[in-house]
Amino acid sequence: MQNYLLTTLDGGARVITEPLPSVRSVAIGFWIGTGSRDEDDSQAGVTHFLEHLLFKGSQRYSALDIAEIFDGFGGELNAATARDYTVVFARVLDEHLATALDVMTDMIFVPTFADIDSERDVVLEEIAMIEDSPQELVHDMVTQAVFGDHPLGRPVLGSADVIANVSKRSIAAYHRARYTAGNIVVAAAGSVDHRRLVGLVERTSEKVRQPPARKPSVRAPLVAPPPPSLRFLRKDTEQYHVCIAAPGIARSDKRRFTASILDAVLGGSASSRLFQEIREKRGLAYAVYTFSSQVADTGQIGVYVGTREENLAACLEIVSEQIAEIAEGRLRPDELERAKENLKGRITLSMESTSNRMSRLGKSLITDTEL
């Protein structure tokens, strides 16, 4: 159980904390309610590109300043872009929280978008790296097959054509529209005092000139998934990399707990059915697993297997058989209990990390999921 404190500031930003007096570190994250699903086709990849550019300098801190400050702390600073949010997060000793917050606030609200062309090349290399990694590329392909032309079907990294040509002006306009106080959650866990953090957030926010608050445009919900389809890309590789996936459930759906158990039983661990039947007993593949994800209005479930051509039919037959077995309710009591204990153990172990505790709070709040 997490004991959290929540305050909404006058500008609309929300601050949520979980004090943990037994540690010296603080994990802090700025969660921005914008992700790749908020882009139109002409902006595909801008959210992720913008995340990169936040580290290239702000009004008061150069890119080198940012790196040297956090290195001097022995701290960590990173960011990530998802389909429905962006997060910039750090972990530092409690004595460095005020400085870390000051730097991060500047990065997020007043970036200078410096070195845009060199960072453009970095993102293009990142896209090329995925293109050269079929075990990763196949996940983008199956997501497109599941969600079709909806923004959820596009890769988070976006389109190389868009990244190569998008202007600084367009990126700045996207930043002004999405990076507003009312669209941001500041989450922290660890050696942190809630009232002090609220005061720090208010004071650091006053140092930057923010645009007038306005609500971001409403997201396009997935009204209905497109009909089943297939994507195939021929590459000169030793293996076939195959995903079979389907629409899943929304992040707030109560069945998500059942879905987690299903994932653990079918392919989410070393003792799961697919891992045992395909890899351990028959040696047909090195990598086989199930996966699931949720967003506000839908989700995705699926199976991945990477194997040589001569093993592919046998692998897919086993996948089909095991899914049918579970669908018919043929679950052994021991595997059900093991899956439950596996999940409980993973949750409990993850809660020993201040970063994980911060992420649980920030992600829940920015995606309007129950705390």
Short mmCIF file of C-alpha atoms in Angstrom, two decimals:
data_model
loop_
_atom_site.label_atom_id
_atom_site.label_comp_id
_atom_site.label_asym_id
_atom_site.label_seq_id
_atom_site.Cartn_x
_atom_site.Cartn_y
_atom_site.Cartn_z
CA MET A 1 0.00 0.00 0.00
CA GLN A 2 1.37 3.43 -0.92
CA ASN A 3 0.75 6.39 1.40
CA TYR A 4 0.77 9.45 -0.80
CA LEU A 5 0.12 13.18 -0.47
CA LEU A 6 -1.42 15.16 -3.34
CA THR A 7 -1.64 18.92 -3.96
CA THR A 8 -3.01 20.79 -6.99
CA LEU A 9 -1.27 24.13 -7.58
CA ASP A 10 -2.98 27.30 -8.75
CA GLY A 11 -1.64 26.87 -12.29
CA GLY A 12 -3.15 23.37 -12.51
CA ALA A 13 0.01 21.30 -12.02
CA ARG A 14 -0.34 18.45 -9.54
CA VAL A 15 2.34 17.43 -7.03
CA ILE A 16 2.20 13.94 -5.52
CA THR A 17 4.71 12.48 -3.08
CA GLU A 18 5.38 9.39 -1.03
CA PRO A 19 7.77 10.14 1.85
CA LEU A 20 10.07 7.23 2.79
CA PRO A 21 12.09 8.22 5.86
CA SER A 22 14.33 5.13 5.68
CA VAL A 23 16.20 6.24 2.52
CA ARG A 24 18.51 9.10 1.53
CA SER A 25 17.56 9.33 -2.14
CA VAL A 26 14.67 11.05 -3.90
CA ALA A 27 13.21 9.90 -7.19
CA ILE A 28 11.40 12.74 -8.96
CA GLY A 29 9.60 12.82 -12.27
CA PHE A 30 7.84 15.40 -14.41
CA TRP A 31 5.00 13.55 -16.15
CA ILE A 32 3.59 15.37 -19.18
CA GLY A 33 0.23 14.30 -20.56
CA THR A 34 1.33 14.08 -24.17
CA GLY A 35 2.50 11.09 -26.16
CA SER A 36 2.79 9.78 -29.68
CA ARG A 37 -0.97 9.23 -29.90
CA ASP A 38 -1.47 13.01 -29.69
CA GLU A 39 0.32 13.61 -32.99
CA ASP A 40 -1.24 13.79 -36.43
CA ASP A 41 0.51 12.20 -39.42
CA SER A 42 2.50 15.36 -40.15
CA GLN A 43 3.88 15.31 -36.57
CA ALA A 44 4.72 11.60 -36.32
CA GLY A 45 7.67 11.40 -33.93
CA VAL A 46 7.69 15.02 -32.74
CA THR A 47 6.86 14.07 -29.12
CA HIS A 48 9.88 11.79 -28.89
CA PHE A 49 12.13 14.27 -30.75
CA LEU A 50 11.05 17.00 -28.33
CA GLU A 51 11.95 14.76 -25.39
CA HIS A 52 15.50 14.52 -26.79
CA LEU A 53 15.72 18.29 -27.28
CA LEU A 54 14.89 19.00 -23.63
CA PHE A 55 18.42 17.82 -22.79
CA LYS A 56 20.08 20.17 -25.30
CA GLY A 57 19.84 23.21 -23.05
CA SER A 58 17.42 25.70 -21.53
CA GLN A 59 17.39 29.45 -20.86
CA ARG A 60 19.68 29.14 -17.83
CA TYR A 61 21.46 25.81 -18.36
CA SER A 62 23.41 24.56 -21.37
CA ALA A 63 23.45 20.88 -22.31
CA LEU A 64 26.90 20.60 -20.73
CA ASP A 65 25.67 22.35 -17.55
CA ILE A 66 22.85 19.81 -17.23
CA ALA A 67 25.17 16.84 -17.67
CA GLU A 68 27.82 18.20 -15.30
CA ILE A 69 25.33 19.09 -12.55
CA PHE A 70 23.80 15.61 -12.39
CA ASP A 71 27.17 13.90 -12.79
CA GLY A 72 28.44 16.05 -9.93
CA PHE A 73 25.57 14.75 -7.79
CA GLY A 74 26.30 11.13 -8.67
CA GLY A 75 22.66 11.23 -9.73
CA GLU A 76 20.62 9.94 -12.64
CA LEU A 77 18.67 11.94 -15.23
CA ASN A 78 16.70 10.39 -18.06
CA ALA A 79 13.44 10.59 -20.00
CA ALA A 80 11.01 8.40 -21.92
CA THR A 81 8.18 8.84 -24.40
CA ALA A 82 5.16 6.56 -24.50
CA ARG A 83 1.97 6.56 -26.50
CA ASP A 84 0.07 8.63 -23.92
CA TYR A 85 2.68 10.47 -21.84
CA THR A 86 6.24 11.78 -21.67
CA VAL A 87 8.31 11.64 -18.49
CA VAL A 88 11.57 13.32 -17.45
CA PHE A 89 12.89 11.70 -14.28
CA ALA A 90 15.84 11.82 -11.93
CA ARG A 91 17.19 10.22 -8.77
CA VAL A 92 19.44 12.22 -6.46
CA LEU A 93 20.42 12.49 -2.81
CA ASP A 94 17.88 14.48 -0.81
CA GLU A 95 20.35 17.36 -0.30
CA HIS A 96 20.42 17.94 -4.08
CA LEU A 97 16.66 17.95 -4.64
CA ALA A 98 16.25 21.74 -4.91
CA THR A 99 18.97 22.08 -7.56
CA ALA A 100 17.72 19.05 -9.50
CA LEU A 101 14.20 20.45 -9.51
CA ASP A 102 15.42 23.87 -10.66
CA VAL A 103 17.32 22.36 -13.61
CA MET A 104 14.47 20.02 -14.61
CA THR A 105 11.89 22.82 -14.47
CA ASP A 106 14.01 24.93 -16.82
CA MET A 107 14.54 21.99 -19.18
CA ILE A 108 10.83 21.26 -19.40
CA PHE A 109 9.32 24.72 -19.58
CA VAL A 110 11.95 26.82 -21.37
CA PRO A 111 14.10 24.64 -23.64
CA THR A 112 16.10 26.50 -26.27
CA PHE A 113 15.92 23.69 -28.88
CA ALA A 114 19.65 24.11 -29.43
CA ASP A 115 21.65 21.79 -31.70
CA ILE A 116 18.43 20.69 -33.34
CA ASP A 117 20.08 19.35 -36.48
CA SER A 118 22.67 17.24 -34.65
CA GLU A 119 19.95 15.78 -32.42
CA ARG A 120 17.81 15.20 -35.50
CA ASP A 121 20.59 12.92 -36.74
CA VAL A 122 20.67 11.11 -33.39
CA VAL A 123 16.93 10.33 -33.60
CA LEU A 124 17.25 9.22 -37.22
CA GLU A 125 20.01 6.83 -36.10
CA GLU A 126 17.70 5.54 -33.36
CA ILE A 127 14.99 4.86 -35.95
CA ALA A 128 17.54 3.13 -38.20
CA MET A 129 18.66 0.97 -35.25
CA ILE A 130 15.09 -0.30 -34.80
CA GLU A 131 14.86 -0.96 -38.54
CA ASP A 132 17.98 -3.14 -38.20
CA SER A 133 16.56 -5.03 -35.19
CA PRO A 134 13.76 -7.28 -36.47
CA GLN A 135 12.94 -8.54 -32.97
CA GLU A 136 12.01 -4.95 -32.09
CA LEU A 137 10.66 -3.83 -35.47
CA VAL A 138 8.09 -6.63 -35.47
CA HIS A 139 6.41 -5.06 -32.42
CA ASP A 140 5.87 -1.79 -34.31
CA MET A 141 4.49 -3.76 -37.24
CA VAL A 142 2.03 -5.77 -35.17
CA THR A 143 0.84 -2.62 -33.37
CA GLN A 144 0.06 -1.12 -36.77
CA ALA A 145 -1.79 -4.30 -37.70
CA VAL A 146 -3.87 -4.12 -34.49
CA PHE A 147 -4.70 -0.39 -34.53
CA GLY A 148 -4.50 0.41 -38.24
CA ASP A 149 -4.48 4.11 -39.18
CA HIS A 150 -5.26 5.30 -35.65
CA PRO A 151 -2.36 7.21 -34.02
CA LEU A 152 -1.96 4.30 -31.59
CA GLY A 153 -0.80 2.22 -34.55
CA ARG A 154 2.22 4.41 -35.28
CA PRO A 155 5.68 3.78 -33.79
CA VAL A 156 6.51 6.05 -30.85
CA LEU A 157 9.73 7.07 -32.64
CA GLY A 158 7.63 8.26 -35.57
CA SER A 159 8.53 8.67 -39.20
CA ALA A 160 12.06 9.26 -40.48
CA ASP A 161 10.62 11.59 -43.15
CA VAL A 162 8.92 13.76 -40.53
CA ILE A 163 11.99 13.89 -38.27
CA ALA A 164 14.24 14.77 -41.21
CA ASN A 165 12.09 17.75 -42.19
CA VAL A 166 10.25 19.05 -39.12
CA SER A 167 11.16 22.66 -38.32
CA LYS A 168 12.22 24.20 -35.04
CA ARG A 169 9.14 26.44 -35.25
CA SER A 170 6.81 23.44 -35.49
CA ILE A 171 8.46 21.75 -32.52
CA ALA A 172 8.25 24.94 -30.46
CA ALA A 173 4.54 25.28 -31.29
CA TYR A 174 3.90 21.68 -30.23
CA HIS A 175 5.79 22.33 -27.00
CA ARG A 176 3.72 25.47 -26.23
CA ALA A 177 0.48 23.60 -26.80
CA ARG A 178 1.29 20.50 -24.73
CA TYR A 179 3.83 21.45 -22.04
CA THR A 180 1.48 23.53 -19.91
CA ALA A 181 1.19 23.41 -16.12
CA GLY A 182 -2.29 21.89 -16.20
CA ASN A 183 -0.95 19.00 -18.26
CA ILE A 184 1.90 18.13 -15.87
CA VAL A 185 2.27 15.98 -12.75
CA VAL A 186 5.33 16.23 -10.51
CA ALA A 187 5.79 12.95 -8.62
CA ALA A 188 8.42 12.15 -5.99
CA ALA A 189 9.20 9.27 -3.65
CA GLY A 190 11.90 8.83 -1.06
CA SER A 191 13.49 11.25 1.40
CA VAL A 192 11.13 14.10 0.57
CA ASP A 193 8.90 16.44 2.55
CA HIS A 194 5.66 17.12 0.71
CA ARG A 195 5.14 20.72 1.81
CA ARG A 196 8.75 21.61 1.02
CA LEU A 197 8.50 20.07 -2.45
CA VAL A 198 5.26 21.95 -3.18
CA GLY A 199 7.00 25.18 -2.19
CA LEU A 200 10.02 24.36 -4.36
CA VAL A 201 7.81 23.58 -7.37
CA GLU A 202 5.94 26.87 -6.92
CA ARG A 203 9.15 28.90 -6.61
CA THR A 204 10.98 27.26 -9.51
CA SER A 205 7.90 27.58 -11.72
CA GLU A 206 7.80 31.33 -11.04
CA LYS A 207 11.30 31.64 -12.56
CA VAL A 208 10.13 30.57 -16.00
CA ARG A 209 7.62 32.38 -18.14
CA GLN A 210 4.92 29.89 -19.02
CA PRO A 211 2.30 30.42 -21.71
CA PRO A 212 -1.28 31.06 -20.58
CA ALA A 213 -2.90 27.83 -19.44
CA ARG A 214 -5.05 26.16 -22.04
CA LYS A 215 -6.46 22.70 -22.37
CA PRO A 216 -4.67 20.43 -24.86
CA SER A 217 -6.78 19.24 -27.77
CA VAL A 218 -8.95 16.22 -27.03
CA ARG A 219 -7.44 12.89 -27.96
CA ALA A 220 -9.03 10.80 -30.69
CA PRO A 221 -10.40 7.71 -28.89
CA LEU A 222 -10.23 4.30 -30.50
CA VAL A 223 -13.93 3.85 -31.27
CA ALA A 224 -13.50 0.38 -32.76
CA PRO A 225 -10.38 -1.55 -33.75
CA PRO A 226 -9.95 -2.26 -37.47
CA PRO A 227 -10.54 -5.78 -38.81
CA PRO A 228 -7.72 -8.32 -38.40
CA SER A 229 -4.82 -7.83 -40.79
CA LEU A 230 -1.31 -9.03 -41.53
CA ARG A 231 1.99 -7.21 -41.92
CA PHE A 232 5.06 -8.89 -43.43
CA LEU A 233 8.50 -7.43 -44.06
CA ARG A 234 11.17 -9.47 -45.80
CA LYS A 235 14.67 -9.12 -44.35
CA ASP A 236 17.82 -11.17 -44.86
CA THR A 237 17.88 -12.80 -41.41
CA GLU A 238 18.37 -16.31 -40.04
CA GLN A 239 15.06 -16.27 -38.17
CA TYR A 240 11.41 -15.41 -38.59
CA HIS A 241 10.31 -12.91 -35.94
CA VAL A 242 6.58 -13.32 -35.45
CA CYS A 243 4.01 -11.53 -33.31
CA ILE A 244 0.37 -12.51 -33.02
CA ALA A 245 -1.58 -9.79 -31.24
CA ALA A 246 -5.05 -8.38 -30.68
CA PRO A 247 -6.77 -5.43 -29.00
CA GLY A 248 -6.62 -5.73 -25.23
CA ILE A 249 -8.27 -3.87 -22.37
CA ALA A 250 -8.05 -0.28 -21.10
CA ARG A 251 -5.78 0.74 -18.25
CA SER A 252 -8.69 1.26 -15.85
CA ASP A 253 -10.46 -2.02 -16.72
CA LYS A 254 -10.84 -4.20 -13.61
CA ARG A 255 -9.97 -7.23 -15.75
CA ARG A 256 -6.37 -6.00 -15.98
CA PHE A 257 -5.54 -8.08 -12.90
CA THR A 258 -6.91 -11.19 -14.58
CA ALA A 259 -4.97 -10.27 -17.72
CA SER A 260 -1.76 -10.10 -15.67
CA ILE A 261 -2.34 -13.63 -14.37
CA LEU A 262 -3.09 -14.86 -17.91
CA ASP A 263 0.14 -13.27 -19.15
CA ALA A 264 2.17 -14.94 -16.39
CA VAL A 265 0.65 -18.38 -17.01
CA LEU A 266 0.91 -18.31 -20.79
CA GLY A 267 4.28 -16.74 -21.52
CA GLY A 268 5.43 -14.21 -18.94
CA SER A 269 7.99 -16.26 -17.01
CA ALA A 270 10.49 -19.12 -17.24
CA SER A 271 7.91 -21.56 -15.88
CA SER A 272 5.14 -20.36 -18.23
CA ARG A 273 3.54 -22.72 -20.71
CA LEU A 274 5.02 -21.32 -23.91
CA PHE A 275 8.55 -21.03 -22.51
CA GLN A 276 8.45 -24.59 -21.23
CA GLU A 277 6.76 -26.18 -24.26
CA ILE A 278 8.62 -24.32 -27.01
CA ARG A 279 12.06 -23.62 -25.54
CA GLU A 280 12.73 -25.99 -22.67
CA LYS A 281 11.06 -29.22 -23.85
CA ARG A 282 11.58 -28.95 -27.62
CA GLY A 283 14.36 -26.39 -28.15
CA LEU A 284 12.41 -24.76 -31.00
CA ALA A 285 13.23 -21.14 -30.08
CA TYR A 286 15.50 -19.07 -27.88
CA ALA A 287 13.02 -16.22 -27.35
CA VAL A 288 9.30 -16.75 -26.81
CA TYR A 289 7.05 -14.67 -24.58
CA THR A 290 3.68 -12.97 -24.20
CA PHE A 291 3.19 -9.22 -23.80
CA SER A 292 0.42 -6.82 -22.85
CA SER A 293 -0.01 -3.06 -22.59
CA GLN A 294 -2.83 -0.70 -21.70
CA VAL A 295 -3.74 2.90 -22.51
CA ALA A 296 -6.76 4.97 -21.47
CA ASP A 297 -9.28 3.50 -23.91
CA THR A 298 -7.83 0.21 -25.12
CA GLY A 299 -4.80 -2.05 -24.95
CA GLN A 300 -2.91 -4.80 -26.68
CA ILE A 301 -2.11 -8.44 -25.93
CA GLY A 302 0.15 -10.71 -27.91
CA VAL A 303 2.72 -13.44 -28.32
CA TYR A 304 6.24 -13.17 -29.77
CA VAL A 305 8.44 -15.98 -31.05
CA GLY A 306 11.74 -15.82 -32.94
CA THR A 307 12.74 -19.05 -34.67
CA ARG A 308 14.17 -20.58 -37.84
CA GLU A 309 11.85 -21.24 -40.77
CA GLU A 310 11.76 -25.02 -40.24
CA ASN A 311 10.52 -24.58 -36.66
CA LEU A 312 7.95 -21.88 -37.28
CA ALA A 313 4.90 -24.06 -37.99
CA ALA A 314 5.51 -26.20 -34.89
CA CYS A 315 5.93 -23.11 -32.70
CA LEU A 316 2.69 -21.52 -33.90
CA GLU A 317 0.83 -24.80 -33.46
CA ILE A 318 1.95 -24.98 -29.83
CA VAL A 319 0.91 -21.34 -29.30
CA SER A 320 -2.53 -22.11 -30.69
CA GLU A 321 -2.89 -25.26 -28.58
CA GLN A 322 -1.91 -23.53 -25.34
CA ILE A 323 -4.22 -20.56 -25.92
CA ALA A 324 -7.09 -23.02 -26.59
CA GLU A 325 -6.26 -24.96 -23.41
CA ILE A 326 -6.45 -21.86 -21.26
CA ALA A 327 -9.56 -20.56 -23.05
CA GLU A 328 -11.29 -23.82 -22.14
CA GLY A 329 -10.33 -23.34 -18.49
CA ARG A 330 -7.81 -26.17 -18.27
CA LEU A 331 -5.52 -24.54 -15.72
CA ARG A 332 -3.65 -26.50 -13.08
CA PRO A 333 -4.08 -25.20 -9.52
CA ASP A 334 -0.29 -25.12 -9.01
CA GLU A 335 0.38 -22.95 -12.09
CA LEU A 336 -2.38 -20.51 -11.14
CA GLU A 337 -1.00 -20.17 -7.62
CA ARG A 338 2.55 -19.84 -8.94
CA ALA A 339 1.51 -17.07 -11.34
CA LYS A 340 -0.18 -15.16 -8.52
CA GLU A 341 2.82 -15.49 -6.21
CA ASN A 342 5.11 -14.47 -9.08
CA LEU A 343 3.19 -11.23 -9.58
CA LYS A 344 2.91 -10.49 -5.87
CA GLY A 345 6.63 -11.03 -5.45
CA ARG A 346 7.52 -8.80 -8.41
CA ILE A 347 5.28 -6.00 -7.13
CA THR A 348 6.72 -6.20 -3.63
CA LEU A 349 10.32 -6.31 -4.86
CA SER A 350 9.71 -3.35 -7.17
CA MET A 351 8.43 -1.34 -4.22
CA GLU A 352 11.91 -1.41 -2.69
CA SER A 353 12.90 1.09 -5.39
CA THR A 354 12.12 4.79 -4.94
CA SER A 355 12.06 5.14 -8.73
CA ASN A 356 9.37 2.48 -9.09
CA ARG A 357 7.28 4.02 -6.32
CA MET A 358 7.53 7.44 -7.98
CA SER A 359 6.60 5.95 -11.36
CA ARG A 360 3.52 4.18 -10.00
CA LEU A 361 2.20 7.47 -8.60
CA GLY A 362 3.10 9.71 -11.54
CA LYS A 363 1.89 7.34 -14.23
CA SER A 364 -1.40 6.69 -12.43
CA LEU A 365 -2.12 10.39 -12.02
CA ILE A 366 -1.15 11.53 -15.54
CA THR A 367 -3.18 8.72 -17.14
CA ASP A 368 -6.23 9.17 -14.87
CA THR A 369 -5.93 5.69 -13.41
CA GLU A 370 -6.91 4.93 -9.84
CA LEU A 371 -4.10 5.35 -7.33
#
